[in-house]
Short mmCIF file of C-alpha atoms in Angstrom, two decimals:
data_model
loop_
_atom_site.label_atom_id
_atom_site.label_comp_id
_atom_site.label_asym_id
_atom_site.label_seq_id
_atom_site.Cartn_x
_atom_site.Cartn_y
_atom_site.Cartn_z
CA UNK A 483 -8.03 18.35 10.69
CA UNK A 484 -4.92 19.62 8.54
CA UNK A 485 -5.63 21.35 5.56
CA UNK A 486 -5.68 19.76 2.32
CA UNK A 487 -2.87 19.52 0.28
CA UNK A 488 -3.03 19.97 -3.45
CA UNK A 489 0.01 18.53 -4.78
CA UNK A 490 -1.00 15.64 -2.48
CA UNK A 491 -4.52 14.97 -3.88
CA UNK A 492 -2.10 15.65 -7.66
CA UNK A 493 -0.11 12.26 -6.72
CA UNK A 494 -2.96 10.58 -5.72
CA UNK A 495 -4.64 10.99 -8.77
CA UNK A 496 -1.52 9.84 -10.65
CA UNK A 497 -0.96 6.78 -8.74
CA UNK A 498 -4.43 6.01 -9.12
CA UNK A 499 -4.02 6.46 -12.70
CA UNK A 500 -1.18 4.09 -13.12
CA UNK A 501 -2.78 1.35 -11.44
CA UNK A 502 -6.05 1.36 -13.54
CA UNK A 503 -3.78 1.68 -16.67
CA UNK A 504 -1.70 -1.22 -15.89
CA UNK A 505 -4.29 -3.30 -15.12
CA UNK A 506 -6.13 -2.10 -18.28
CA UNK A 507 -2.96 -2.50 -20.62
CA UNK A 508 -4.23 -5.75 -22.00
CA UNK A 509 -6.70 -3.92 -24.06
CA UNK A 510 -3.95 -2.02 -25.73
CA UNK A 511 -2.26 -5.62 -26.13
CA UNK A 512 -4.72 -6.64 -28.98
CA UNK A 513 -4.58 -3.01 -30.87
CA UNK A 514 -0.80 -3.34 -31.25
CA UNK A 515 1.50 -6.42 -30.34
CA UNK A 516 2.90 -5.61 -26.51
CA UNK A 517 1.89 -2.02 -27.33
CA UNK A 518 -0.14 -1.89 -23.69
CA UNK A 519 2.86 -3.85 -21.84
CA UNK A 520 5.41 -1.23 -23.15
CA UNK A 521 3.60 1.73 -21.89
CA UNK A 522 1.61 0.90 -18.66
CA UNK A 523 3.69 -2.58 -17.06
CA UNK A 524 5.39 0.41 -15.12
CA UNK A 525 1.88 1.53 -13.85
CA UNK A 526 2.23 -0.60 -11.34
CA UNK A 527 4.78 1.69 -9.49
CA UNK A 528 1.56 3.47 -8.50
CA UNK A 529 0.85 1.15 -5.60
CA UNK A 530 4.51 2.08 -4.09
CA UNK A 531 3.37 5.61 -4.67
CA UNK A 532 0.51 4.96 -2.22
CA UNK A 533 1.80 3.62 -0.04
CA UNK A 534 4.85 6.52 0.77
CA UNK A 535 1.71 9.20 0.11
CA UNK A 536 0.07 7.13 3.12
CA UNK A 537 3.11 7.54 5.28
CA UNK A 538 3.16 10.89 4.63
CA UNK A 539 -0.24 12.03 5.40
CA UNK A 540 0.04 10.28 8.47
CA UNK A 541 2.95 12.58 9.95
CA UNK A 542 0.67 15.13 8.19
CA UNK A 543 -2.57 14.72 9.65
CA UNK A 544 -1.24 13.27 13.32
CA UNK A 545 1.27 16.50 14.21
CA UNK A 546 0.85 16.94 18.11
CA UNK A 547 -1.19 14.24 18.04
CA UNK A 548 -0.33 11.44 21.27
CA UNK A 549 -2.27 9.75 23.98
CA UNK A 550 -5.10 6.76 24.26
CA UNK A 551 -7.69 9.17 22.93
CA UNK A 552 -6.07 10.07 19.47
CA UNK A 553 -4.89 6.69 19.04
CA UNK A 554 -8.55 5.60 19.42
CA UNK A 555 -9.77 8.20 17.22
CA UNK A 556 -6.95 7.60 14.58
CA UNK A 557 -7.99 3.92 13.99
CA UNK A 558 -12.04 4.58 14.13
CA UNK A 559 -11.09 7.08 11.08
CA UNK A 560 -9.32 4.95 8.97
CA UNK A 561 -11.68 2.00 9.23
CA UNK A 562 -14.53 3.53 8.89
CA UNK A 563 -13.24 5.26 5.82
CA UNK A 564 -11.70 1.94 4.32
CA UNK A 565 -13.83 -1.17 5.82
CA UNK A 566 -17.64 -0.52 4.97
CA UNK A 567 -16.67 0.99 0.92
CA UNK A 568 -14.03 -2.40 0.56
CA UNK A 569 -16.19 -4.72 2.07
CA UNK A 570 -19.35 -3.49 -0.17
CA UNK A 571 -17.09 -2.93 -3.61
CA UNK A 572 -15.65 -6.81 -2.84
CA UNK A 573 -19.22 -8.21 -2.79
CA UNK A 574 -20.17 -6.50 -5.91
CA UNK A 575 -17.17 -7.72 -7.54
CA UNK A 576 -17.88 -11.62 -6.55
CA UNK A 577 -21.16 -11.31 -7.70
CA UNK A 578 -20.33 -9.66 -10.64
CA UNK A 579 -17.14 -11.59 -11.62
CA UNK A 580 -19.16 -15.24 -10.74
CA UNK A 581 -22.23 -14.85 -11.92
CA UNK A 582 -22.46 -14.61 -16.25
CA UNK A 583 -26.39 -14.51 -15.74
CA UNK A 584 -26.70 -11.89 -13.52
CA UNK A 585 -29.60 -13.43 -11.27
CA UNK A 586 -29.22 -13.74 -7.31
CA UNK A 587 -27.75 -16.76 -7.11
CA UNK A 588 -23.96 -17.16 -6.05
CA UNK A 589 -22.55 -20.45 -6.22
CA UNK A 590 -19.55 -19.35 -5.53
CA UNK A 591 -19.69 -17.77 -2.01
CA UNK A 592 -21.66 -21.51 -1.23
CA UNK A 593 -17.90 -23.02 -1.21
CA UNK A 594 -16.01 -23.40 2.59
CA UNK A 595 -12.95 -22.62 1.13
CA UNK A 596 -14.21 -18.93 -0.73
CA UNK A 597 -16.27 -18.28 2.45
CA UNK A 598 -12.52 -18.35 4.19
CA UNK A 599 -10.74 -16.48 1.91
CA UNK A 600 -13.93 -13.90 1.98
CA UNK A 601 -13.45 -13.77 5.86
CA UNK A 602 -9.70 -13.05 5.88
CA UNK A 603 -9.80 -10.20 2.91
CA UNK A 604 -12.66 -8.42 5.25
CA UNK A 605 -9.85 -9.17 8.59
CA UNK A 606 -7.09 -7.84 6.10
CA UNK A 607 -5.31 -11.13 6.20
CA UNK A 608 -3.14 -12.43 3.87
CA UNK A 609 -4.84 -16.10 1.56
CA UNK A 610 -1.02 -17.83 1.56
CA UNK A 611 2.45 -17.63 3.25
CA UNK A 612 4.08 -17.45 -0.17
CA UNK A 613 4.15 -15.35 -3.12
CA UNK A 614 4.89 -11.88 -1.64
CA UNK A 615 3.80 -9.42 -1.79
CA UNK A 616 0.18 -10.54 -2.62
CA UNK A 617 0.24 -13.58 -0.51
CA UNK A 618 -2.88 -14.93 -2.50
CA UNK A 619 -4.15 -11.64 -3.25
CA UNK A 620 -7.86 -11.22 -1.84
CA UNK A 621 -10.99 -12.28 -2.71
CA UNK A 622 -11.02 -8.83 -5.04
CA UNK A 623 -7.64 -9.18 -6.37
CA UNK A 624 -6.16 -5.48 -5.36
CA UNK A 625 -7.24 -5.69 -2.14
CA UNK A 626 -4.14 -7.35 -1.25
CA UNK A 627 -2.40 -3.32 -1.34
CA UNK A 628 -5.04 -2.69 1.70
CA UNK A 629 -3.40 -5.72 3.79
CA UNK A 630 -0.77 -3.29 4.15
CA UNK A 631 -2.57 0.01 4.44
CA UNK A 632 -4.45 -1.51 7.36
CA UNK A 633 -1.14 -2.91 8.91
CA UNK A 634 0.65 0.31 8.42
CA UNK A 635 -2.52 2.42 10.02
CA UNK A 636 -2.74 -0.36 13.08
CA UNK A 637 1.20 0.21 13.68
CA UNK A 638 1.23 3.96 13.33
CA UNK A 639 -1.80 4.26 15.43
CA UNK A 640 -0.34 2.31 18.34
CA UNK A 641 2.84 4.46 18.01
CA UNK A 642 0.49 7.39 19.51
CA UNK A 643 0.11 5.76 22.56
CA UNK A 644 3.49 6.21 23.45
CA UNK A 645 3.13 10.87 22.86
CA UNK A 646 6.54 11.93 22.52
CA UNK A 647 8.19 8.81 22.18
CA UNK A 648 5.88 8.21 19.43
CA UNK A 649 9.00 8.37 16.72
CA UNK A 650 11.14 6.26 18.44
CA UNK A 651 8.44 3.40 19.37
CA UNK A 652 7.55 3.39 15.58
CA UNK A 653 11.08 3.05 14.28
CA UNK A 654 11.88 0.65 16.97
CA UNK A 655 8.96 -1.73 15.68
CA UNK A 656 10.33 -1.34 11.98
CA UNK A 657 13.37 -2.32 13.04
CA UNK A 658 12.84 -5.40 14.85
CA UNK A 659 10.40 -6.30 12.03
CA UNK A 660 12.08 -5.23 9.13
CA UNK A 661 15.51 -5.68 9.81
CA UNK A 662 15.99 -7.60 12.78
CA UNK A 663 13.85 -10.43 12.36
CA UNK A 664 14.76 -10.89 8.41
CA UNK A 665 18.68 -10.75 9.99
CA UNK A 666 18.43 -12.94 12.50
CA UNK A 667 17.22 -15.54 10.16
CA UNK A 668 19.57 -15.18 7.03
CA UNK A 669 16.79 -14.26 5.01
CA UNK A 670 17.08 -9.95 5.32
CA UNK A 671 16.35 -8.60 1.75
CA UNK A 672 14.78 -5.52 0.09
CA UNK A 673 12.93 -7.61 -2.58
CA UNK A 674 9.20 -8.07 -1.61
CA UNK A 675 9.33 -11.14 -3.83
CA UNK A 676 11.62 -13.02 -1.70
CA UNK A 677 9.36 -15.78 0.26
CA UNK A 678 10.75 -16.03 3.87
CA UNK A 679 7.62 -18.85 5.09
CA UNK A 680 7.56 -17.36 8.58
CA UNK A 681 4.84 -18.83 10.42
CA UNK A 682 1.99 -17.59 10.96
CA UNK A 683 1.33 -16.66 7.64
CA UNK A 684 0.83 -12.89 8.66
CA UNK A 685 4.46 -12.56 10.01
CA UNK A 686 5.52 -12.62 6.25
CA UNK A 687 3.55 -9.65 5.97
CA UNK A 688 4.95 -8.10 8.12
CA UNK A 689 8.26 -8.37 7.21
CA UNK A 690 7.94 -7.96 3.80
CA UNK A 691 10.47 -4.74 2.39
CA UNK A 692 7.67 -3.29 0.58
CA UNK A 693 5.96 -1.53 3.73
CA UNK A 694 10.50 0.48 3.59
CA UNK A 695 7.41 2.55 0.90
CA UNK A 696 5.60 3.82 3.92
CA UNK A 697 8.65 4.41 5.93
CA UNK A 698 9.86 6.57 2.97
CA UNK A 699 6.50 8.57 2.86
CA UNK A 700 7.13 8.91 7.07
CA UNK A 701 10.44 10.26 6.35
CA UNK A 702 9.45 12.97 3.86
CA UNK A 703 6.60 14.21 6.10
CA UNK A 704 8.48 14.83 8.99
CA UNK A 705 10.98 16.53 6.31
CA UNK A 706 8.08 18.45 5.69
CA UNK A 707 7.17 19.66 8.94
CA UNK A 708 10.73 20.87 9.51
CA UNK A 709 12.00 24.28 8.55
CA UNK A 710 14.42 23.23 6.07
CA UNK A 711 13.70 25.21 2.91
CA UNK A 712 15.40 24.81 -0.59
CA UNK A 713 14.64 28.46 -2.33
CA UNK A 714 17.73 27.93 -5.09
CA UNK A 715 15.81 27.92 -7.60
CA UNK A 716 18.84 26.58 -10.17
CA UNK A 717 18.98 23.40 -7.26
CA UNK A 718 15.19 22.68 -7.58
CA UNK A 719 15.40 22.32 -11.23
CA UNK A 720 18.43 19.73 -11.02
CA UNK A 721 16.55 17.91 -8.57
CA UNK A 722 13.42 17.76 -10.95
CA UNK A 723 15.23 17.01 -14.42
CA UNK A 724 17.19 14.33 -12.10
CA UNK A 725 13.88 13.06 -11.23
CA UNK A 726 12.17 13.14 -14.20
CA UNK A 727 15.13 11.15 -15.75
CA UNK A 728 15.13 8.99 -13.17
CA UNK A 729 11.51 7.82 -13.36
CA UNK A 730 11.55 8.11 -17.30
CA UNK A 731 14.23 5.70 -17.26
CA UNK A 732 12.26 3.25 -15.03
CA UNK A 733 8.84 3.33 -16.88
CA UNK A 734 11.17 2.64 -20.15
CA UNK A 735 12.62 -0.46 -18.91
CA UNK A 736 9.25 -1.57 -18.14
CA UNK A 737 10.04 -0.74 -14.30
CA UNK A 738 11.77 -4.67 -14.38
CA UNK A 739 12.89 -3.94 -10.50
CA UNK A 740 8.96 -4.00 -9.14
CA UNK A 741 7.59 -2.88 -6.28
CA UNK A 742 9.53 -1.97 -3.26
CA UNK A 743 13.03 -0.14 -2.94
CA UNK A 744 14.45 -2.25 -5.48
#
């Protein structure tokens, strides 16, 4: 197990933090008129910021790593860690979200149709072909961010099986999916919001641009297991203010380009 890494575990807390304040902005909404939407409608950018910090704690975490028996291992770790705590919190939320009297009963989960949709969010699967990138959200409304979390880890774990080549099996599938497949039917795009109705309905998934987040996060953590070193210290700070701007500028114009690349 790699160490920990602070300014990691800093991002994560951030992202994590923009989520729960865009989804709480509403409450601002009836203090001041739009007051909420202006400051936290960019707080959604914290989902994107998961996902690259995903991609790069997997380069992080998997260095050397290769062969049947890591692969194995890899995937056992991330559902255990992910499965039983989403499966339990999704429950809770039914119950709690269905149920104004607070007694045992459930109607809700008594319906065929919920019943399904309960079954695919526990398989990860997305409700609908349309409306990317949620795809009918889940039966707890953010779980639809773990669809692709649990894609991502499935992918990345299979890319162990092939040890050195590991790099150039996992590109090659991004490709194909990403790029090739979009291409090859006129429909390539870096908007998640784009429907492309593949069939089956997980295919749109699949190729949806907003996993080019975890690709990002793959990039930088392979950056950061190279030797390349920037120690100007005059170059750092440009790079930060240019940053800074950059992402001030974004969260100002209510982040209008949404998730994704764009």
């Amino acid at each position: 197990m790699k160490d920990r890494i602070d300014f990691i575990q800093a991002l994560r807390g951030i992202a994590a933090l923009a989520v729960v304040f865009f989804h709480g902005r509403t409450i601002l909404n009836d203090i001041g008129p739009g007051l909420g939407n202006q400051l936290f409608t960019a707080g959604a950018a914290g989902v994107d910021l998961f996902f690259i910090i995903s991609g790069f704690i997997m380069v992080y975490t998997t260095a050397g790593a290769g062969g049947v028996r890591d692969a194995a291992e890899f995937m056992v770790k991330r559902v255990s860690r992910v499965w039983p705590v989403y499966v339990v919190l999704t429950l809770v939320f039914i119950w709690a979200n269905n149920n104004v009297d607070f007694n045992m009963a459930l109607p809700w989960i008594e319906q065929p149709m919920h019943i399904v949709h309960l079954v695919k969010s526990f398989m990860f699967y997305p409700l609908a072909a349309t409306g990317g990138p949620h795809y009918g959200e889940a039966a707890m409304g953010t779980g639809w961010t773990l669809n692709y979390e649990m894609y991502f880890y499935a992918v990345f774990g299979a890319s162990l099986l092939f040890g050195k080549w590991r790099w150039a099996a996992l590109g090659g599938w991004f490709a194909v999916t990403l790029v090739a497949i979009p291409a090859a039917t006129a429909q390539f795009t870096f908007s998640p919001y784009v429907d492309k109705v593949y069939w089956p309905a997980y295919l749109n998934l699949v190729t949806n641009p907003i996993i080019f987040d975890f690709l990002i996060g793959v990039g930088i953590g392979l950056l950061y297991r190279t030797r390349i070193q920037v120690k100007n210290g005059e170059v750092l700070g440009v790079a930060l203010m240019l940053a800074f701007a950059a992402g001030f500028f974004q969260w100002a114009n209510l982040f209008y380009g949404g998730h994704g690349l764009t």
